[in-house]
Short mmCIF file of C-alpha atoms and ligand atoms in Angstrom, two decimals:
data_model
loop_
_atom_site.label_atom_id
_atom_site.label_comp_id
_atom_site.label_asym_id
_atom_site.label_seq_id
_atom_site.Cartn_x
_atom_site.Cartn_y
_atom_site.Cartn_z
CA MET N 130 74.21 -43.87 3.05
CA THR N 131 74.47 -47.26 2.76
CA ALA N 132 72.93 -50.44 5.34
CA THR N 133 76.57 -50.24 8.28
CA THR N 134 74.57 -53.12 10.89
CA THR N 135 73.96 -56.97 9.67
CA THR N 136 70.64 -57.23 10.90
CA THR N 137 68.95 -60.29 10.05
CA GLY N 138 66.33 -58.41 7.99
CA PRO N 139 65.13 -60.06 4.44
CA GLU N 140 66.37 -59.29 1.28
CA PRO N 141 64.15 -56.09 -1.03
CA SER N 142 63.43 -58.26 -3.71
CA ALA N 143 59.65 -59.12 -2.80
CA SER N 144 60.29 -62.06 -4.29
CA PRO N 145 63.77 -64.09 -3.06
CA GLY N 146 65.51 -65.31 -5.32
CA LEU N 147 63.96 -64.07 -8.83
CA PRO N 148 65.23 -60.52 -10.86
CA GLU N 149 64.57 -57.76 -9.32
CA PRO N 150 62.04 -56.47 -11.57
CA VAL N 151 62.93 -54.12 -15.05
CA GLY N 152 61.33 -50.41 -15.25
CA ASP N 153 60.19 -48.00 -13.15
CA PRO N 154 61.41 -47.92 -9.45
CA PRO N 155 58.36 -47.53 -7.19
CA LEU N 156 57.63 -44.76 -5.68
CA LEU N 157 58.89 -45.23 -2.19
CA GLU N 158 61.28 -48.83 -1.51
CA VAL N 159 62.86 -48.86 2.57
CA ARG N 160 64.64 -51.25 2.68
CA ASN N 161 66.36 -52.72 5.77
CA LEU N 162 66.06 -49.24 7.70
CA THR N 163 67.20 -48.80 10.89
CA VAL N 164 66.96 -46.28 13.85
CA THR N 165 68.49 -45.45 16.96
CA TYR N 166 68.18 -43.38 19.16
CA GLY N 167 71.34 -42.24 21.23
CA GLY N 168 72.98 -45.16 20.46
CA THR N 169 71.97 -47.55 22.37
CA VAL N 170 67.83 -48.00 21.57
CA PRO N 171 67.56 -49.24 18.42
CA ALA N 172 63.02 -48.34 17.97
CA VAL N 173 63.08 -49.68 14.28
CA ARG N 174 65.05 -52.93 12.93
CA GLY N 175 65.30 -53.81 9.46
CA VAL N 176 62.33 -53.03 8.13
CA ASP N 177 61.08 -52.84 3.68
CA LEU N 178 58.75 -51.94 3.03
CA ARG N 179 56.95 -51.00 -0.79
CA VAL N 180 54.86 -48.67 -1.98
CA GLU N 181 53.48 -48.05 -5.46
CA ALA N 182 52.19 -44.89 -6.74
CA GLY N 183 48.24 -45.29 -6.37
CA GLN N 184 48.98 -47.76 -3.83
CA LYS N 185 47.66 -47.80 -0.24
CA LEU N 186 50.53 -49.17 2.76
CA GLY N 187 49.19 -50.29 6.89
CA ILE N 188 51.07 -50.17 9.12
CA ALA N 189 49.77 -51.81 12.10
CA GLY N 190 50.95 -52.28 15.81
CA GLU N 191 51.13 -51.26 19.19
CA SER N 192 51.75 -48.44 21.15
CA GLY N 193 55.36 -48.03 21.42
CA CYS N 194 56.85 -51.06 18.05
CA GLY N 195 57.68 -47.47 16.20
CA LYS N 196 55.18 -46.63 13.57
CA SER N 197 56.27 -42.23 14.37
CA THR N 198 59.56 -43.22 13.95
CA LEU N 199 59.34 -45.37 11.21
CA ALA N 200 56.75 -42.11 9.44
CA LEU N 201 58.90 -39.76 10.74
CA ALA N 202 62.15 -41.46 9.28
CA LEU N 203 60.82 -41.27 6.19
CA LEU N 204 61.83 -37.52 6.13
CA ARG N 205 64.26 -37.57 8.16
CA LEU N 206 62.30 -35.93 10.61
CA LEU N 207 64.08 -37.28 13.72
CA PRO N 208 65.45 -35.88 16.47
CA ALA N 209 69.81 -35.33 16.19
CA THR N 210 70.29 -37.78 18.38
CA ALA N 211 68.98 -40.49 15.98
CA LYS N 212 70.68 -42.71 13.57
CA LEU N 213 69.37 -44.44 10.19
CA THR N 214 70.85 -46.74 8.49
CA GLY N 215 69.33 -48.67 5.83
CA GLU N 216 68.02 -47.19 2.01
CA ILE N 217 64.43 -44.57 1.91
CA LEU N 218 64.63 -44.56 -1.85
CA LEU N 219 61.49 -42.13 -3.10
CA ASP N 220 61.26 -42.67 -6.51
CA GLY N 221 64.60 -43.85 -6.56
CA GLU N 222 65.69 -41.63 -5.00
CA ASP N 223 67.22 -41.84 -1.25
CA VAL N 224 66.25 -39.80 0.98
CA LEU N 225 69.17 -40.42 3.19
CA THR N 226 72.10 -39.40 1.12
CA MET N 227 70.13 -36.23 -0.26
CA LYS N 228 71.42 -33.17 0.39
CA TRP N 229 69.49 -30.56 2.62
CA GLY N 230 68.33 -28.35 -0.64
CA ARG N 231 66.73 -31.62 -1.45
CA LEU N 232 65.91 -32.76 1.13
CA ARG N 233 63.62 -29.62 1.35
CA ALA N 234 61.48 -29.84 -1.33
CA VAL N 235 61.36 -33.41 -1.23
CA ARG N 236 59.25 -32.66 2.30
CA TRP N 237 56.18 -30.79 0.25
CA ALA N 238 56.63 -32.54 -2.75
CA GLY N 239 57.44 -35.61 -2.55
CA ALA N 240 55.85 -37.25 0.73
CA SER N 241 53.94 -35.44 3.10
CA ILE N 242 52.29 -35.91 6.26
CA VAL N 243 49.72 -35.24 8.54
CA PHE N 244 50.10 -35.83 12.24
CA GLN N 245 48.67 -37.27 14.89
CA GLY N 246 47.92 -34.38 17.26
CA ALA N 247 46.62 -31.58 14.81
CA MET N 248 46.19 -28.31 17.66
CA HIS N 249 50.00 -29.88 18.35
CA SER N 250 50.93 -29.67 14.63
CA LEU N 251 49.42 -25.95 13.85
CA ASN N 252 51.13 -22.94 14.57
CA ALA N 253 48.62 -21.07 16.90
CA VAL N 254 49.17 -17.89 16.45
CA HIS N 255 49.22 -17.48 12.38
CA ARG N 256 44.93 -18.00 10.39
CA VAL N 257 44.63 -21.19 8.80
CA GLY N 258 45.04 -20.24 5.92
CA ASP N 259 48.73 -18.55 6.06
CA GLN N 260 49.93 -22.37 7.59
CA ILE N 261 48.45 -23.95 4.19
CA ALA N 262 49.74 -21.03 1.81
CA GLU N 263 53.69 -21.55 3.37
CA PRO N 264 54.35 -24.10 1.62
CA ILE N 265 53.17 -23.38 -1.48
CA LEU N 266 54.95 -19.65 -1.52
CA LEU N 267 58.48 -21.73 0.13
CA HIS N 268 57.57 -24.27 -2.93
CA ASN N 269 56.68 -22.46 -6.16
CA THR N 270 59.46 -19.21 -6.07
CA LYS N 271 56.76 -18.23 -8.99
CA THR N 272 53.92 -18.50 -6.82
CA THR N 273 52.54 -15.20 -5.43
CA PRO N 274 51.28 -14.62 -1.93
CA ALA N 275 47.17 -13.81 -3.75
CA ALA N 276 47.81 -16.41 -5.18
CA ALA N 277 48.64 -18.39 -2.61
CA ARG N 278 45.75 -17.05 -0.53
CA LYS N 279 43.30 -18.40 -2.79
CA ARG N 280 44.86 -22.16 -3.11
CA ALA N 281 45.35 -22.21 0.13
CA GLY N 282 41.26 -21.29 -0.21
CA GLU N 283 40.79 -24.31 -2.65
CA LEU N 284 42.58 -27.16 -0.39
CA LEU N 285 40.15 -26.39 2.65
CA GLU N 286 36.82 -26.67 0.48
CA GLN N 287 38.67 -30.20 -1.67
CA VAL N 288 38.96 -30.57 2.09
CA GLY N 289 35.45 -30.33 3.41
CA LEU N 290 35.48 -27.07 4.37
CA PRO N 291 34.22 -23.01 3.90
CA ALA N 292 37.04 -20.85 1.79
CA ALA N 293 36.53 -18.53 4.27
CA ARG N 294 37.62 -20.49 6.70
CA ALA N 295 41.01 -19.94 5.97
CA GLN N 296 40.70 -16.63 8.31
CA ALA N 297 40.48 -18.94 11.37
CA TYR N 298 43.15 -19.90 13.88
CA PRO N 299 43.27 -23.23 14.86
CA HIS N 300 42.25 -22.76 18.06
CA GLU N 301 38.50 -21.33 16.32
CA LEU N 302 37.92 -25.31 14.58
CA SER N 303 37.09 -27.88 15.83
CA GLY N 304 39.24 -30.99 16.15
CA GLY N 305 37.92 -32.57 12.99
CA GLN N 306 38.83 -29.50 11.24
CA ARG N 307 41.96 -29.29 12.47
CA GLN N 308 42.36 -32.43 11.35
CA ARG N 309 41.06 -31.54 7.63
CA VAL N 310 43.15 -28.47 8.00
CA MET N 311 46.33 -30.84 8.30
CA ILE N 312 45.22 -32.50 5.71
CA ALA N 313 44.81 -29.53 3.12
CA MET N 314 48.58 -28.16 4.20
CA ALA N 315 49.78 -32.06 3.30
CA LEU N 316 48.46 -31.81 -0.09
CA ALA N 317 49.27 -28.16 -0.31
CA CYS N 318 52.31 -29.07 -3.05
CA ASP N 319 50.96 -32.46 -4.95
CA PRO N 320 52.43 -34.75 -2.63
CA ARG N 321 53.25 -37.93 -4.73
CA LEU N 322 52.71 -40.04 -0.91
CA ILE N 323 51.33 -39.16 2.19
CA ILE N 324 52.14 -40.47 5.07
CA ALA N 325 49.55 -39.67 7.87
CA ASP N 326 50.18 -41.00 11.10
CA GLU N 327 47.05 -41.93 13.80
CA PRO N 328 45.71 -38.96 11.59
CA THR N 329 42.40 -39.65 13.34
CA THR N 330 43.29 -41.52 17.05
CA ALA N 331 42.17 -38.29 18.41
CA LEU N 332 39.32 -37.26 17.08
CA ASP N 333 35.67 -39.26 18.02
CA VAL N 334 33.97 -41.71 16.42
CA MET N 335 31.80 -39.79 13.82
CA ILE N 336 34.49 -37.40 12.51
CA GLN N 337 37.53 -40.69 12.48
CA ALA N 338 35.36 -42.38 9.65
CA GLN N 339 33.98 -38.98 7.90
CA ILE N 340 38.38 -38.64 8.21
CA LEU N 341 39.49 -41.56 7.03
CA ARG N 342 36.47 -41.82 3.84
CA LEU N 343 37.76 -37.81 3.05
CA ILE N 344 42.01 -39.51 3.08
CA GLU N 345 40.63 -42.79 1.17
CA GLN N 346 38.51 -40.33 -1.53
CA LEU N 347 41.88 -37.49 -1.92
CA VAL N 348 43.70 -40.23 -2.10
CA ALA N 349 41.64 -42.63 -4.81
CA ASN N 350 41.01 -39.35 -7.23
CA GLN N 351 45.23 -38.01 -6.88
CA ASP N 352 46.34 -41.26 -7.22
CA VAL N 353 49.28 -41.04 -5.12
CA GLY N 354 50.87 -42.98 -2.88
CA LEU N 355 49.35 -43.85 1.13
CA ILE N 356 51.14 -44.95 4.25
CA MET N 357 48.61 -44.73 6.74
CA ILE N 358 49.72 -45.78 10.34
CA SER N 359 46.63 -47.63 13.02
CA HIS N 360 46.67 -49.10 16.07
CA ASP N 361 43.68 -50.44 14.76
CA LEU N 362 44.26 -53.19 12.58
CA ALA N 363 39.87 -53.03 11.23
CA VAL N 364 40.34 -49.57 10.11
CA LEU N 365 43.31 -50.63 8.26
CA ALA N 366 42.28 -53.49 6.63
CA ASP N 367 38.78 -50.58 5.32
CA THR N 368 41.09 -48.20 3.90
CA CYS N 369 44.15 -49.78 2.37
CA ASP N 370 45.72 -52.77 0.19
CA ARG N 371 48.55 -54.07 2.05
CA LEU N 372 49.50 -54.34 5.97
CA SER N 373 52.40 -54.62 7.28
CA VAL N 374 52.51 -55.48 11.31
CA MET N 375 55.17 -54.07 13.78
CA TYR N 376 56.50 -55.12 16.58
CA ALA N 377 59.73 -54.18 18.66
CA GLY N 378 60.60 -52.23 15.82
CA ARG N 379 60.61 -54.99 12.59
CA VAL N 380 58.10 -55.58 10.08
CA VAL N 381 56.65 -59.62 11.61
CA GLU N 382 54.45 -60.14 8.69
CA GLU N 383 52.76 -58.67 5.84
CA GLY N 384 49.98 -59.12 3.15
CA PRO N 385 46.89 -57.99 1.50
CA ALA N 386 44.91 -56.15 3.76
CA ARG N 387 42.47 -58.23 4.23
CA GLN N 388 44.11 -61.58 4.31
CA VAL N 389 45.85 -59.97 7.63
CA TYR N 390 43.23 -58.68 9.33
CA ALA N 391 41.19 -62.08 8.17
CA GLU N 392 43.61 -64.05 9.03
CA ALA N 393 46.86 -63.67 10.34
CA ARG N 394 49.69 -66.04 9.85
CA HIS N 395 51.87 -64.26 13.30
CA PRO N 396 50.67 -64.76 16.64
CA TYR N 397 51.03 -60.99 17.47
CA GLY N 398 49.16 -60.12 13.47
CA ARG N 399 45.67 -61.88 15.51
CA ALA N 400 46.03 -60.83 18.34
CA LEU N 401 46.11 -57.32 17.40
CA SER N 402 42.71 -58.21 14.79
CA ALA N 403 40.98 -59.57 17.78
CA ALA N 404 40.88 -56.52 19.63
CA PHE N 405 39.71 -55.01 17.14
CA PRO N 406 36.77 -56.36 15.92
CA ARG N 407 35.05 -54.66 13.24
CA ILE N 408 31.19 -54.17 12.83
CA GLY N 409 29.42 -56.22 10.66
CA ASP N 410 32.25 -59.32 10.49
CA PRO N 411 31.65 -62.68 10.80
CA ALA N 412 35.22 -62.24 13.47
CA SER N 413 33.12 -59.66 15.42
CA ARG N 414 30.39 -62.01 16.82
CA ARG N 415 34.13 -63.61 19.81
CA ALA N 416 33.80 -61.11 22.33
CA PRO N 417 37.60 -58.96 21.83
CA ARG N 418 40.39 -60.81 23.13
CA GLY N 419 42.40 -58.90 25.15
CA LEU N 420 46.87 -59.56 24.71
CA PRO N 421 48.00 -58.85 28.31
CA GLY N 422 51.84 -57.11 28.96
CA ASP N 423 53.05 -54.37 27.17
CA PRO N 424 55.81 -54.51 23.22
CA PRO N 425 59.18 -54.57 24.49
CA ASP N 426 60.95 -51.61 26.08
CA PRO N 427 63.48 -51.05 22.48
CA ALA N 428 66.59 -50.97 25.20
CA ALA N 429 66.04 -54.14 26.46
CA LEU N 430 64.20 -56.45 23.70
CA PRO N 431 63.91 -59.55 25.33
CA GLY N 432 65.73 -62.74 23.73
CA GLY N 433 65.02 -65.08 20.69
CA CYS N 434 61.46 -63.94 18.85
CA THR N 435 61.26 -59.85 20.74
CA PHE N 436 57.60 -61.50 21.00
CA HIS N 437 57.57 -65.02 23.20
CA PRO N 438 56.82 -63.29 26.20
CA ARG N 439 53.99 -62.68 26.05
CA CYS N 440 52.93 -65.09 23.22
CA PRO N 441 49.91 -67.81 23.70
CA VAL N 442 52.65 -70.17 21.44
CA ALA N 443 55.14 -70.07 21.74
CA LEU N 444 58.15 -73.13 21.44
CA ASP N 445 61.08 -73.61 23.35
CA SER N 446 63.62 -72.61 20.94
CA CYS N 447 61.59 -69.86 20.71
CA ALA N 448 63.44 -67.58 23.73
CA THR N 449 66.57 -68.50 22.09
CA GLU N 450 66.42 -68.06 17.96
CA ASP N 451 65.35 -64.99 16.47
CA GLN N 452 63.37 -65.57 13.38
CA GLU N 453 62.67 -63.41 10.41
CA LEU N 454 59.70 -62.63 7.42
CA ARG N 455 58.98 -65.90 5.85
CA GLU N 456 56.98 -67.15 3.50
CA ALA N 457 53.57 -67.58 4.99
CA GLY N 458 51.46 -68.83 1.36
CA GLY N 459 50.25 -66.46 -1.24
CA GLU N 460 51.81 -62.83 -1.17
CA ARG N 461 52.56 -63.58 2.32
CA ARG N 462 55.18 -63.29 4.84
CA ALA N 463 55.70 -63.40 8.91
CA ALA N 464 58.45 -63.83 11.45
CA CYS N 465 57.41 -66.44 13.09
CA VAL N 466 58.68 -69.85 13.70
CA LEU N 467 55.13 -71.70 13.15
CA VAL N 468 53.63 -69.89 10.56
CA ASN N 469 53.99 -72.85 8.09
CA ALA N 470 52.52 -75.61 11.03
CA PRO N 471 49.60 -76.97 11.22
CA ALA N 472 47.01 -73.50 12.66
CA ALA N 473 47.96 -73.08 16.00
CA ASP N 474 44.80 -72.58 18.14
CA ASP N 475 46.26 -69.48 20.17
CA SER N 476 42.80 -68.69 21.59
CA ARG N 477 42.86 -70.37 24.70
CA SER N 478 46.18 -68.76 26.37
CA MET N 479 44.28 -64.56 25.86
CA SER N 480 42.49 -62.99 28.29
P1 LIG Y 52 54.92 -46.26 18.18
O1 LIG Y 52 54.37 -44.95 17.04
O2 LIG Y 52 54.71 -47.50 17.22
O3 LIG Y 52 53.78 -45.98 19.16
P2 LIG Y 52 57.44 -44.36 18.52
O4 LIG Y 52 58.42 -44.45 17.47
O5 LIG Y 52 57.00 -43.45 19.13
O6 LIG Y 52 56.31 -45.60 18.82
O7 LIG Y 52 58.36 -45.57 19.29
C1 LIG Y 52 59.25 -46.19 19.62
C2 LIG Y 52 60.16 -47.25 21.14
O8 LIG Y 52 61.04 -45.50 20.28
C3 LIG Y 52 59.04 -46.15 22.02
O9 LIG Y 52 60.89 -47.23 22.92
C4 LIG Y 52 59.98 -44.81 21.88
O10 LIG Y 52 59.58 -44.75 23.55
C5 LIG Y 52 61.02 -45.07 21.82
N1 LIG Y 52 61.60 -43.55 21.33
C6 LIG Y 52 60.58 -42.58 20.33
N2 LIG Y 52 61.40 -40.88 20.53
C7 LIG Y 52 63.05 -41.42 20.93
C8 LIG Y 52 63.51 -40.39 21.30
N3 LIG Y 52 63.23 -39.40 21.13
N4 LIG Y 52 64.23 -41.04 21.83
C9 LIG Y 52 64.50 -41.98 22.63
N5 LIG Y 52 63.67 -42.50 21.92
C10 LIG Y 52 62.72 -42.59 21.67
MG1 LIG Y 53 53.28 -43.12 17.31
#
């Protein structure tokens, strides 16, 4: 599918003006992706992303900014009311134009998703081992049910559960154990890319840390790509190499994860990092500051820069002039008119 909209997203090449690098295509390249629900709700607007094999990309943003829509779009898991334009190149092959048979193969073996609510994603009436074995059987027609069950047990051990837990039903496991089962399922067909959509949000803090370490280890061992989605910038800064910050369906800031966390160039990025200080980080000595208000309803986006109604440093022109991602020093880009202005102090107007 090619883009039919004329959104003002940035050029797809990593460095505008330079030729595309020659060689293997990146593991994932998303170009000018838009998702519109029911013809009137533009939930994702002109997003570009790139993930290399072995790389970990974090996607941050408050609830309602389009993160899950983006994650589901990557594997065409959205309801039929969602219309997609742009390109989603997985190993150079466009997911948006794939035939169904190919898409089914890609869904577990090319890329897989770990969702937030493991209880809702697992089938309550089937043993978890059988649920892990199912995609293995689906994708390897030569595998026997006994071999798939054996592999399910190995996968459970890989995510820190005894193989015997394969016999359990989802309700017999804790929230953290169910999330481990979801991760085992995501690994079942050796995907090249794992997408984790708020994988720890529903869990308590100690279990969150364990699950995050587990995901990190698995990705490091297997050289797969990872997209980790969270509203918590501190978690993403710890786990990921690069970060993209989403607001109202767009990427408004991107760059090396620790730099974006430590000194975001977009006022929204700064607000998010102030909201989630990291223990032991100098930034955490500041009291966490909230950002008043909520992200806009995509069906009624404000004009100009969509962040301007909440922005503590907005200029008059921000109410009418939209901003595209622009170079913001080093490998960073941000969609703010003040990116290259002297450092703005936006602390005064945040509550
Ligand atoms: P996030 O994951 O960042 O919280 P979502 O992708 O879930 O954001 O939602 C982005 C926007 O799209 C929200 O305004 C949400 O209400 C809207 N939305 C999500 N799913 C649907 C749907 N199936 N139909 C219509 N609107 C939807
Ligand atoms: Mg979500």
